[in-house]
Short mmCIF file of C-alpha atoms in Angstrom, two decimals:
data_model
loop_
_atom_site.label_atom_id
_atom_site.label_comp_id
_atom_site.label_asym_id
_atom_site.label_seq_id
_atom_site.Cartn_x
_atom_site.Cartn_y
_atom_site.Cartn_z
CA UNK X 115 17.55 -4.24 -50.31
CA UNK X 116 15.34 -2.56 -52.63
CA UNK X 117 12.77 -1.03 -50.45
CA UNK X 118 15.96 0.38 -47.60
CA UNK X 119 17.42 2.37 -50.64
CA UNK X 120 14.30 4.06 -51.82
CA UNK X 121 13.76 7.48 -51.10
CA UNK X 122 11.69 10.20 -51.76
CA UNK X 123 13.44 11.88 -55.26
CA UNK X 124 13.83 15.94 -54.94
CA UNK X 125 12.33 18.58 -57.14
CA UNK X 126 11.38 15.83 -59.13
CA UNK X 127 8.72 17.87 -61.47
CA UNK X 128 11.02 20.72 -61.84
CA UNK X 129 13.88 17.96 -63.39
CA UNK X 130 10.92 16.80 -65.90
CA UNK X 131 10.15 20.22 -66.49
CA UNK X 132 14.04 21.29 -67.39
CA UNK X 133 15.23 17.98 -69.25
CA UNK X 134 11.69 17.60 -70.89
CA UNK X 135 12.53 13.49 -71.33
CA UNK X 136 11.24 12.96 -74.88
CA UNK X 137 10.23 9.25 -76.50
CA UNK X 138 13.33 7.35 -78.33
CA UNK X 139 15.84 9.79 -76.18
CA UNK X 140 18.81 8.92 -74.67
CA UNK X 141 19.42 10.18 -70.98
CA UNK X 142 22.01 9.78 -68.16
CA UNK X 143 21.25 9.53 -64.80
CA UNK X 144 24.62 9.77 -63.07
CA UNK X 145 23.77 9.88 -59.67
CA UNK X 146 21.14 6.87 -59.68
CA UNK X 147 20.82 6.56 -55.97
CA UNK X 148 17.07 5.13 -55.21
CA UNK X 149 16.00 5.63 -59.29
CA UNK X 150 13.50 7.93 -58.19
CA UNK X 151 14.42 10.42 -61.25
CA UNK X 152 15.50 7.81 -63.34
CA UNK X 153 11.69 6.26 -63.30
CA UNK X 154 9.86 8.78 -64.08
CA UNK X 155 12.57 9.61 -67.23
CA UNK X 156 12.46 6.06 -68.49
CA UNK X 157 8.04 6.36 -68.34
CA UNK X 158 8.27 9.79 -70.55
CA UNK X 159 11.41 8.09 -72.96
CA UNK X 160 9.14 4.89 -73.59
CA UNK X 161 9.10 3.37 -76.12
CA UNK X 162 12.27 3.11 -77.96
CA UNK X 163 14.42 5.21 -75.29
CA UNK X 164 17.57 4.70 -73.16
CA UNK X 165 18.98 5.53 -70.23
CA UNK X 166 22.34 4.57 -68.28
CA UNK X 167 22.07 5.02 -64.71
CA UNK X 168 25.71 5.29 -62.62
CA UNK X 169 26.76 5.49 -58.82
CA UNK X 170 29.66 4.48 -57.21
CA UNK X 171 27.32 2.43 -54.58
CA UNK X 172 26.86 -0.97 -55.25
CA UNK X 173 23.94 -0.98 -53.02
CA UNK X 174 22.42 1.97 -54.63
CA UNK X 175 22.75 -0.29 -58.49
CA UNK X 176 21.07 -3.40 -56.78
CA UNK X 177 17.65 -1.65 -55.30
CA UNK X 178 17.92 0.73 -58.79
CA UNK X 179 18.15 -2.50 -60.85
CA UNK X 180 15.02 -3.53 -58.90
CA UNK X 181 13.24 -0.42 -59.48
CA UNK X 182 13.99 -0.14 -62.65
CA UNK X 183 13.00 -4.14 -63.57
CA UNK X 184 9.98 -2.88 -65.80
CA UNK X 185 12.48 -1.11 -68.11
CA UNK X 186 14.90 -3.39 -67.98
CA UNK X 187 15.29 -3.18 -71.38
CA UNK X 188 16.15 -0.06 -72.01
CA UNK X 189 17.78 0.51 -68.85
CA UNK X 190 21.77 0.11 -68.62
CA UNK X 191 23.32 0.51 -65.39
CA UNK X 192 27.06 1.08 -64.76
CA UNK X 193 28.94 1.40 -61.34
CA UNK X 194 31.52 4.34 -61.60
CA UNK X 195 32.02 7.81 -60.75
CA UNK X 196 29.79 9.95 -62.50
CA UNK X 197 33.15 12.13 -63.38
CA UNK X 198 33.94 9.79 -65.52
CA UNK X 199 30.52 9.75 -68.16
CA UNK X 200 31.64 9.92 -71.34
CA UNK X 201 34.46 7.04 -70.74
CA UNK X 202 31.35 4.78 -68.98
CA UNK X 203 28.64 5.76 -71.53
CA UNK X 204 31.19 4.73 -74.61
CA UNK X 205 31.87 1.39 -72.46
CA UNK X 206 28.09 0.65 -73.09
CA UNK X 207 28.04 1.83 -76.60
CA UNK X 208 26.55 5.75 -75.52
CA UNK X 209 28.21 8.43 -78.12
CA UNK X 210 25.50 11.10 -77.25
CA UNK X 211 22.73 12.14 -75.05
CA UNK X 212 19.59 14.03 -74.85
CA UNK X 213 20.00 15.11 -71.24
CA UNK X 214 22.19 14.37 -68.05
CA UNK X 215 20.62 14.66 -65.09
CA UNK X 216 23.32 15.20 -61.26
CA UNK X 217 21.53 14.89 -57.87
CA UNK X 218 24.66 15.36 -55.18
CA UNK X 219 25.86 14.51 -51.96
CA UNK X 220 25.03 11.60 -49.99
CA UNK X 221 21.82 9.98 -50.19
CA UNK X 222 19.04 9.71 -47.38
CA UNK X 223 19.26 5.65 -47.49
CA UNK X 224 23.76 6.20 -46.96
CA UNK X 225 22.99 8.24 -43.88
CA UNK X 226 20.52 5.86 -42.80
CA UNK X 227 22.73 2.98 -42.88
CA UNK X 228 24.99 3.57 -39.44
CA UNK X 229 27.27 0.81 -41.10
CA UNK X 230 28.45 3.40 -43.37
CA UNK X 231 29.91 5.87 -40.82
CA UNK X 232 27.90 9.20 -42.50
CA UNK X 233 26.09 10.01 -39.27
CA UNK X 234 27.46 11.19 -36.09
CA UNK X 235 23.92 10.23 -34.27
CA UNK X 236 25.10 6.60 -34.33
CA UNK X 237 28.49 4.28 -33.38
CA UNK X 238 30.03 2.47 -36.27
CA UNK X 239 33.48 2.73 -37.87
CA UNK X 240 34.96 6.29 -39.69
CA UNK X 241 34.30 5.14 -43.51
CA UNK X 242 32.38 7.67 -45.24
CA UNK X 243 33.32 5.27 -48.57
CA UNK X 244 30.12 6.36 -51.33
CA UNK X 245 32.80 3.65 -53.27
CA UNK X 246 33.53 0.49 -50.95
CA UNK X 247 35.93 -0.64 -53.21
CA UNK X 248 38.42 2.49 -52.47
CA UNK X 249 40.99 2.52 -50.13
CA UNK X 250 40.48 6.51 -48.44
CA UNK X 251 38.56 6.34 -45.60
CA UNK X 252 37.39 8.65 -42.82
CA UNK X 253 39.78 7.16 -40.25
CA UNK X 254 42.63 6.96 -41.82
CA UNK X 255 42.14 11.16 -42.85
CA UNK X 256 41.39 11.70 -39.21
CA UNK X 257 44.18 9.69 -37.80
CA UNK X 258 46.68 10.14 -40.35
CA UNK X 259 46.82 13.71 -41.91
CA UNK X 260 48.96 16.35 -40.13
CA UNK X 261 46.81 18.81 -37.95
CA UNK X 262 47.04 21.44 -40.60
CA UNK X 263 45.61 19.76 -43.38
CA UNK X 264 42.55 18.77 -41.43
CA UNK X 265 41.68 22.34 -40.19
CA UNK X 266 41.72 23.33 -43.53
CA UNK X 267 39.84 20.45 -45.00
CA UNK X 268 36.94 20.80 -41.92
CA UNK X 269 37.14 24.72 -42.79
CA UNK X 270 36.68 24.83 -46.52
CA UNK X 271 34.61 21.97 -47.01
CA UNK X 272 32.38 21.73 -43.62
CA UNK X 273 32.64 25.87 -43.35
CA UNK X 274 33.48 25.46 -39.42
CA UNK X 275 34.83 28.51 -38.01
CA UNK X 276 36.07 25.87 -34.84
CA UNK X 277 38.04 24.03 -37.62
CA UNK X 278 41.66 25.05 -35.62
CA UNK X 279 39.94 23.97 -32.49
CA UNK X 280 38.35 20.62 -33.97
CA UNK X 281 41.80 19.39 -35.37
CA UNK X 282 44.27 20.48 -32.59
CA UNK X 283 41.47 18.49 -30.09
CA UNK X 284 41.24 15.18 -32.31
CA UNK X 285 45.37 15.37 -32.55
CA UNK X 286 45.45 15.14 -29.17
CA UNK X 287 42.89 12.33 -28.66
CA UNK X 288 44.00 10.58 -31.44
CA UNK X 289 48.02 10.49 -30.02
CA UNK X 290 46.38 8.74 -27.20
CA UNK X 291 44.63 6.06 -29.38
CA UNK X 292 43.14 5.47 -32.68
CA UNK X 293 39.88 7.72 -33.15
CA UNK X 294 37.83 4.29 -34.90
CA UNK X 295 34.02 5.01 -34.37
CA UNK X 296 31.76 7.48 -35.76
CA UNK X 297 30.18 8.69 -32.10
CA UNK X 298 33.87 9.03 -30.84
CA UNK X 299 34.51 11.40 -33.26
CA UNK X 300 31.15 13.09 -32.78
CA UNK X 301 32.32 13.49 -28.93
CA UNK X 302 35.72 15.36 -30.07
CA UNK X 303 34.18 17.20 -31.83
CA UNK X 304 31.26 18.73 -29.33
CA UNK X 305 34.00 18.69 -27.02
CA UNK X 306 36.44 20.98 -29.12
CA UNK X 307 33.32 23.68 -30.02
CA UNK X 308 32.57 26.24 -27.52
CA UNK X 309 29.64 25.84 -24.89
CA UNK X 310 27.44 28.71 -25.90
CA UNK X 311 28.14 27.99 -29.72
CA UNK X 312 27.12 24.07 -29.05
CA UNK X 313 23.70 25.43 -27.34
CA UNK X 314 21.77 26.78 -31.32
CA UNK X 315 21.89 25.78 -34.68
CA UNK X 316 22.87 22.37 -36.11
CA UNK X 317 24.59 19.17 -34.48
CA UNK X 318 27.70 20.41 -33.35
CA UNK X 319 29.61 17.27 -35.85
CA UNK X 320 27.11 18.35 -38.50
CA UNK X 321 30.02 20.34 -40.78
CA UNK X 322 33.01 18.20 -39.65
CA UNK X 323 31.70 15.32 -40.90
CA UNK X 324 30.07 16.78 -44.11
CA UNK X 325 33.47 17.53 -44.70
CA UNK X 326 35.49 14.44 -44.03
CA UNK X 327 32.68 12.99 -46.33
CA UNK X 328 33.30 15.32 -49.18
CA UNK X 329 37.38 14.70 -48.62
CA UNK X 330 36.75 11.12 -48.84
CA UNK X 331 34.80 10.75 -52.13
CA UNK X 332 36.13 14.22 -53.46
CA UNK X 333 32.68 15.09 -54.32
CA UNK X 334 33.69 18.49 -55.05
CA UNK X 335 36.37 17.70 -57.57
CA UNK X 336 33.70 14.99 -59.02
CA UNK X 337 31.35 18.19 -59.33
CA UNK X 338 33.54 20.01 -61.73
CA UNK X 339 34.46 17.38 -63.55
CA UNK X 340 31.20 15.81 -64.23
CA UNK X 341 29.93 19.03 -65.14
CA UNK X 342 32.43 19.48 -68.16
CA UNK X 343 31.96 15.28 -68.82
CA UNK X 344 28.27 16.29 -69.12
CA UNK X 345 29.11 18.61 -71.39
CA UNK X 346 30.69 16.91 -73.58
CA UNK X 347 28.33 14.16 -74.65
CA UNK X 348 25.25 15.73 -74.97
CA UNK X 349 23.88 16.32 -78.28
CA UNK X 350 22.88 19.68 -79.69
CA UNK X 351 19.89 20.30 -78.03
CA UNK X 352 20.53 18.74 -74.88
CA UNK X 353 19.91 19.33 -71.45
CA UNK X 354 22.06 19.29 -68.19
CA UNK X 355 19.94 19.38 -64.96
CA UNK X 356 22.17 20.11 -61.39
CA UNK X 357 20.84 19.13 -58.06
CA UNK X 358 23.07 20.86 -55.17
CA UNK X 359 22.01 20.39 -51.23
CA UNK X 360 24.84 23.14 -49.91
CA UNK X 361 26.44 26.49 -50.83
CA UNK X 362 29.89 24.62 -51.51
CA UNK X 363 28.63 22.65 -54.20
CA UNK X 364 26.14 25.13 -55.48
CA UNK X 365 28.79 27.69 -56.27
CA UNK X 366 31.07 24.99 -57.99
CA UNK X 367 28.36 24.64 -60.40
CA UNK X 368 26.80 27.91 -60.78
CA UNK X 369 30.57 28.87 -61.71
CA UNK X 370 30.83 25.99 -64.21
CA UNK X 371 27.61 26.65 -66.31
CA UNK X 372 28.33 30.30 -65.96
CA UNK X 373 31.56 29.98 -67.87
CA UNK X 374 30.68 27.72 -70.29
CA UNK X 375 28.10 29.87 -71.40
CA UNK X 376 29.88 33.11 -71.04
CA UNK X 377 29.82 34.33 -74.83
CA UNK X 378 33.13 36.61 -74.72
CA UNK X 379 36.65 36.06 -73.28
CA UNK X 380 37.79 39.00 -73.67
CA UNK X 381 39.57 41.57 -70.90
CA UNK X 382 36.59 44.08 -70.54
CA UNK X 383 38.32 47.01 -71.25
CA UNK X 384 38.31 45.77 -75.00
CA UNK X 385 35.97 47.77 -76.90
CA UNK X 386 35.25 44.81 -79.54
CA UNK X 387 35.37 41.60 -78.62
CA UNK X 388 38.69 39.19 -80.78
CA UNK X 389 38.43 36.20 -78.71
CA UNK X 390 36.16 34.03 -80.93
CA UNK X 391 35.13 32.06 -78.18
CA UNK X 392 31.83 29.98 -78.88
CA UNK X 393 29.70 28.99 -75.70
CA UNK X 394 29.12 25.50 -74.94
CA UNK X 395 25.52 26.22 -73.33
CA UNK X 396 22.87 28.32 -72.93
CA UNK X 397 21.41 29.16 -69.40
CA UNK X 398 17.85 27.50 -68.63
CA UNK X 399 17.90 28.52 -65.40
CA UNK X 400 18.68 32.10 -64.25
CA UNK X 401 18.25 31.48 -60.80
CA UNK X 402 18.28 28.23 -59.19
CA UNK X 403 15.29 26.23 -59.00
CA UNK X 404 14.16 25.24 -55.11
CA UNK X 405 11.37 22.98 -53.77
CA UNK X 406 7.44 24.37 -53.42
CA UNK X 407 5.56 24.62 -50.24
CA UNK X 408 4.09 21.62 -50.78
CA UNK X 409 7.40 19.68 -51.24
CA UNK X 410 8.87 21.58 -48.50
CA UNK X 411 6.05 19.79 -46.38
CA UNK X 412 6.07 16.65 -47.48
CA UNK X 413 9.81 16.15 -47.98
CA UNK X 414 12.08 18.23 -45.52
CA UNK X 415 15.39 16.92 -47.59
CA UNK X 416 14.40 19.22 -50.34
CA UNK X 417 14.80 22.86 -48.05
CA UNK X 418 18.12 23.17 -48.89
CA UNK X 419 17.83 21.66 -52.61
CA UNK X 420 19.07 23.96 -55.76
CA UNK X 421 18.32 23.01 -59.34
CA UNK X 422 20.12 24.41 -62.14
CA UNK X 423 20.02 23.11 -65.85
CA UNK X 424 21.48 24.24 -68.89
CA UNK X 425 21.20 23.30 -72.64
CA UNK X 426 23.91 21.79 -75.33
CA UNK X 427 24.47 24.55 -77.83
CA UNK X 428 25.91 23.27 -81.74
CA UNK X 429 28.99 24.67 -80.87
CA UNK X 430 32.15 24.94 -78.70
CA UNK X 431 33.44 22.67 -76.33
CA UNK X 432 34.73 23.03 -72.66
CA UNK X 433 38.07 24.05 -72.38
CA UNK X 434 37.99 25.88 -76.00
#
């Protein structure tokens, strides 16, 4: 199990480089996934440190507890939404951290796994679940939610400009039967997308079904709220590092550090600012960080990779 969830972690030096993992620290790892990042943490927090790693995958926890096995004692792991931090880390006895670290989306080892119903270049059932213990799945969005709701969903979150064309097409399928399988879908889908738009750029499914997958696990909702969960238990000092793969998500979380480091509330047509408002962070990052040429070649996952970190200022909170 171990050796089908390991991949290849992204931008790896440049999360060393922003968290700068120090001996006796105490770090989160809330997207575990293959415990790439988490490894090379727990070598730079040894001896004395501590890390909790989290995902929502059971699979993921099993090959990360594997991984992991030489720090086993210092490593806790917890299965969860990453949203939810500060409730998991206090589970395990956490009250503070030196640095969160969020690597999102879906893994390479989830889209690998046809089981799962990520890809659309393989037949399997419409799941999509990062959680298997949740109910939501792909089929019962695609089979179940009025036309309407679905164009929007495959517009904002796959950024499809067929979305209107995609969901009137898979209404009409699916009033003939079910739509069950992953390559059915994919067929729709091609199907519903112009000829000459089908013959350059990605898979023709590629946005639908990055957007039934962020529906599913609400990955942008997790986004923002993991973000201000980060937030609030790190220490002083302490270090949020932000992994995004696609324009949706990087926006959600160039907004989010952006305001909780914005220094003044006020209207701008204030001459002096009254608001009082204290900053929760201080940018790291102005810009976000992307993969070298040499990364680029040896690891084609990272192209469309953004890193963005932030540090813990000794004041303010999110929300204040």
């Amino acid at each position: 199990m171990a050796l089908e969830f390991e991949h290849r972690p992204v931008l790896l030096k440049e999360v060393i480089r922003c968290l700068e993992p120090k001996p006796g620290g105490v770090y989160i790892d809330g997207t575990l996934g293959g415990a790439g990042h988490a490894y090379e943490i727990l070598k730079l927090i040894s001896p004395g440190g501590r890390l909790l790693g989290i995902d929502r995958d059971d699979r993921a926890l099993q090959a990360a507890a594997q991984r992991l096995m030489p720090y086993r004692e210092q490593t806790v792991l917890a299965r969860g939404n990453y949203a939810e931090m500060d409730r998991l880390a206090g589970e395990h006895g956490i009250t503070g951290a030196d640095g969160v670290l969020l690597d999102i989306g879906v893994s390479s080892p989830q889209l690998d796994e046809s089981e799962r119903g990520f890809s659309y270049r393989t037949s399997a059932p419409l799941d999509m679940r990062m959680d298997q213990r949740q109910s939501l799945t792909a089929r019962e969005l695609v089979n179940q939610l009025p036309q309407d709701q679905l164009a929007r969903i495959i517009f904002e979150y796959g950024e499809e400009k067929f979305s209107r064309r995609i969901a009137s097409r898979i209404a009409r399928e699916r009033e003939e039967s079910p739509i069950e399988t992953t390559d059915r879908l994919a067929q729709i889908v091609k199907e519903a997308i112009p000829a000459a738009a089908r013959r350059t750029g990605p898979h023709p499914s590629r946005r639908t079904f990055q957007a039934l997958r962020i529906a599913v696990n609400d990955e942008l909702g997790s986004l923002r709220r993991g973000i201000e969960a980060a937030v609030k238990i790190l220490r002083p000092g302490g270090r949020l590092a932000v992994i995004t793969f696609h324009s949706l998500e990087d926006r959600i979380c160039k907004d989010a550090l952006a305001g909780l480091s914005k220094e003044c509330l006020c209207p701008p047509e204030l001459p002096v600012c009254i608001c009082n408002h204290r900053p929760a962070l201080k940018m790291i990052t102005r810009k976000p960080v992307t993969a070298g040429e040499e990364e680029l070649h040896d690891n084609p996952r990272s192209r469309s990779a953004k890193l963005r970190a932030a540090e813990r200022l000794d004041q303010g909170r999110p929300g204040e």
